[in-house]
């Protein structure tokens, strides 16, 4: 039986430890001001220190990722307050939620380029080598006023490296479950040209997902990523940026029939020009192409190629010393042509027997937005903005025939107020509206699986939310920073799989409908403390009370929103002295449901019980160019289920060499 920690007792003890004065206190001169002076761009589309942003912001730097157990972007995000990451087997990808809003309600970007899959709406970041990342900016709260659809819960912007220095880095690692990794990166400068090249390969045999039935298989995979970027500095202020990436992933998550492949390619062209000392023009064109995207489930071969093209132009204009205006226009097109075939031999994708389903279409979103930042006094700043989006669904079809065109208009306003009470304390408040458009899958795909027939609904409307937030950042001492955020999201027109009828004794018919409402209330607490010049720590806690408040199925009213843990906290310590770096992190998640009716499968398999796990990493740098690291995940070998059995204790050793 898995023991459940008493949350309040454990949190009190850990917080006391963080604030303990038994460690040697660092002087203000020795202590970095944590992240309050870190410059971010995602929250306002302008460069601004975190302390001047009226929102809950977390920044994860490349240095942060090196210190902790991070080999994927999911690893990097899992300890962020308000954010829930759940890895799934095979091609199901990664489930993510921010403040109770999941999947297509969270916008993922790479250097401003959308990464959400145009077919399902979920985020896809597998094509980004970790070594190419400079930092990740996580902005929690509604941001449709700047970013449109999918930014209901927040925005995650993965920013790749710039300011190259000539350097080549090679790493090689091996670990539990037949896990191996190799990476290569090379950066350089030739006159006005910077260039970056990255390659990584990661493969694992995986582990048994269901000990009660080992024949169901292992969670194995083989992934490769390639990326390149060039930056040409036209002059001291203007530059051209071109980047290209490719990811190839093969999944072997069942001995019997289930397997898949995902190949996606990215292209981005950007241009930045300083038109005047107070005017900056930004242009971007990007393409995300899932060129080879298929799965085999049972005897069905499903292929879902998706292509997204997007362009944006914006202007940042400092009208006067106290007023900065941001205006922009953007256009985004998603196209998909999905097919399902019956296979005579489930192990052979060439044994196609007949076409079972075909569906797809095109969505187009044209947008215009503005944001006005007004500094009333040195202590008080207000941001007011809004975005108008025109969304269209055209060329829709499935085997039942073609679908009528559909168009929706959305206006998403937002207002935020920042007040600096004194040198140590900053308050902010915000209110805004946001939305998330239905996906092509929701609109057109007829999905027939073993026990469910899921019907599309071309009449779906966008989900909408009214959101409110109040927060404060307080510098308790030169060594300690505390943050508190209180938030509420009222969501309407939630898209649900609504019951239609029973087709047979064990097979039901469902259809996507705007059938639900939800109320999401929560609080986030963060504490960072510097014990000494060598030792630092953090703790954060999130309480998220997410309830279904209305649904066409009245039995769901009052139930917990799926894929949202009610309580979560994370704690971490880092010790860095001369050549040695040691990191220890723990995370707790309360019970989480995957079903709307909050039921769990029998026999414990697939249950989502609470758990607390600890990870650690030790790194030793022999020379400035040579280092070795040891990572231990799930240090105490805790057994728990999150859809399937999670991996037990794993060990990974990696050697890094720079030239």
PDB file of N, CA, C and O in Angstrom, residues 68 79 81 194 303 399 499 523 540 617:
ATOM      1  N   UNK A  68      19.494  20.360 -12.706  1.00  0.00           N
ATOM      2  CA  UNK A  68      18.500  19.394 -12.238  1.00  0.00           C
ATOM      3  C   UNK A  68      18.304  18.277 -13.259  1.00  0.00           C
ATOM      4  O   UNK A  68      18.901  18.279 -14.333  1.00  0.00           O
ATOM      5  N   UNK A  79       8.058  21.193 -12.220  1.00  0.00           N
ATOM      6  CA  UNK A  79       8.084  21.802 -10.892  1.00  0.00           C
ATOM      7  C   UNK A  79       7.599  23.251 -10.877  1.00  0.00           C
ATOM      8  O   UNK A  79       7.776  23.957  -9.887  1.00  0.00           O
ATOM      9  N   UNK A  81       4.898  26.111 -10.442  1.00  0.00           N
ATOM     10  CA  UNK A  81       3.610  26.213  -9.744  1.00  0.00           C
ATOM     11  C   UNK A  81       2.459  26.421 -10.716  1.00  0.00           C
ATOM     12  O   UNK A  81       2.592  27.125 -11.720  1.00  0.00           O
ATOM     13  N   UNK A 194      25.812  34.827 -37.038  1.00  0.00           N
ATOM     14  CA  UNK A 194      25.868  33.822 -35.973  1.00  0.00           C
ATOM     15  C   UNK A 194      25.193  32.557 -36.490  1.00  0.00           C
ATOM     16  O   UNK A 194      24.202  32.628 -37.205  1.00  0.00           O
ATOM     17  N   UNK A 303      -3.515   7.717 -39.846  1.00  0.00           N
ATOM     18  CA  UNK A 303      -2.516   8.682 -40.285  1.00  0.00           C
ATOM     19  C   UNK A 303      -3.142  10.073 -40.284  1.00  0.00           C
ATOM     20  O   UNK A 303      -4.257  10.267 -40.794  1.00  0.00           O
ATOM     21  N   UNK A 399     -16.349  10.876 -44.266  1.00  0.00           N
ATOM     22  CA  UNK A 399     -16.960   9.936 -45.206  1.00  0.00           C
ATOM     23  C   UNK A 399     -18.454  10.182 -45.381  1.00  0.00           C
ATOM     24  O   UNK A 399     -19.068   9.735 -46.358  1.00  0.00           O
ATOM     25  N   UNK A 499     -22.934  11.923 -23.997  1.00  0.00           N
ATOM     26  CA  UNK A 499     -23.538  10.617 -24.275  1.00  0.00           C
ATOM     27  C   UNK A 499     -24.767  10.776 -25.171  1.00  0.00           C
ATOM     28  O   UNK A 499     -25.619  11.637 -24.939  1.00  0.00           O
ATOM     29  N   UNK A 523      -4.937  29.127  -5.617  1.00  0.00           N
ATOM     30  CA  UNK A 523      -3.898  29.982  -5.051  1.00  0.00           C
ATOM     31  C   UNK A 523      -2.547  29.330  -5.294  1.00  0.00           C
ATOM     32  O   UNK A 523      -2.416  28.104  -5.241  1.00  0.00           O
ATOM     33  N   UNK A 540       7.164  25.635  -3.667  1.00  0.00           N
ATOM     34  CA  UNK A 540       5.933  26.243  -4.166  1.00  0.00           C
ATOM     35  C   UNK A 540       4.769  25.288  -3.961  1.00  0.00           C
ATOM     36  O   UNK A 540       4.943  24.058  -3.937  1.00  0.00           O
ATOM     37  N   UNK A 617      20.463  14.942  -8.602  1.00  0.00           N
ATOM     38  CA  UNK A 617      21.497  14.976  -9.628  1.00  0.00           C
ATOM     39  C   UNK A 617      22.787  15.518  -9.032  1.00  0.00           C
ATOM     40  O   UNK A 617      22.769  16.481  -8.257  1.00  0.00           O
TER      41      UNK A 617
END
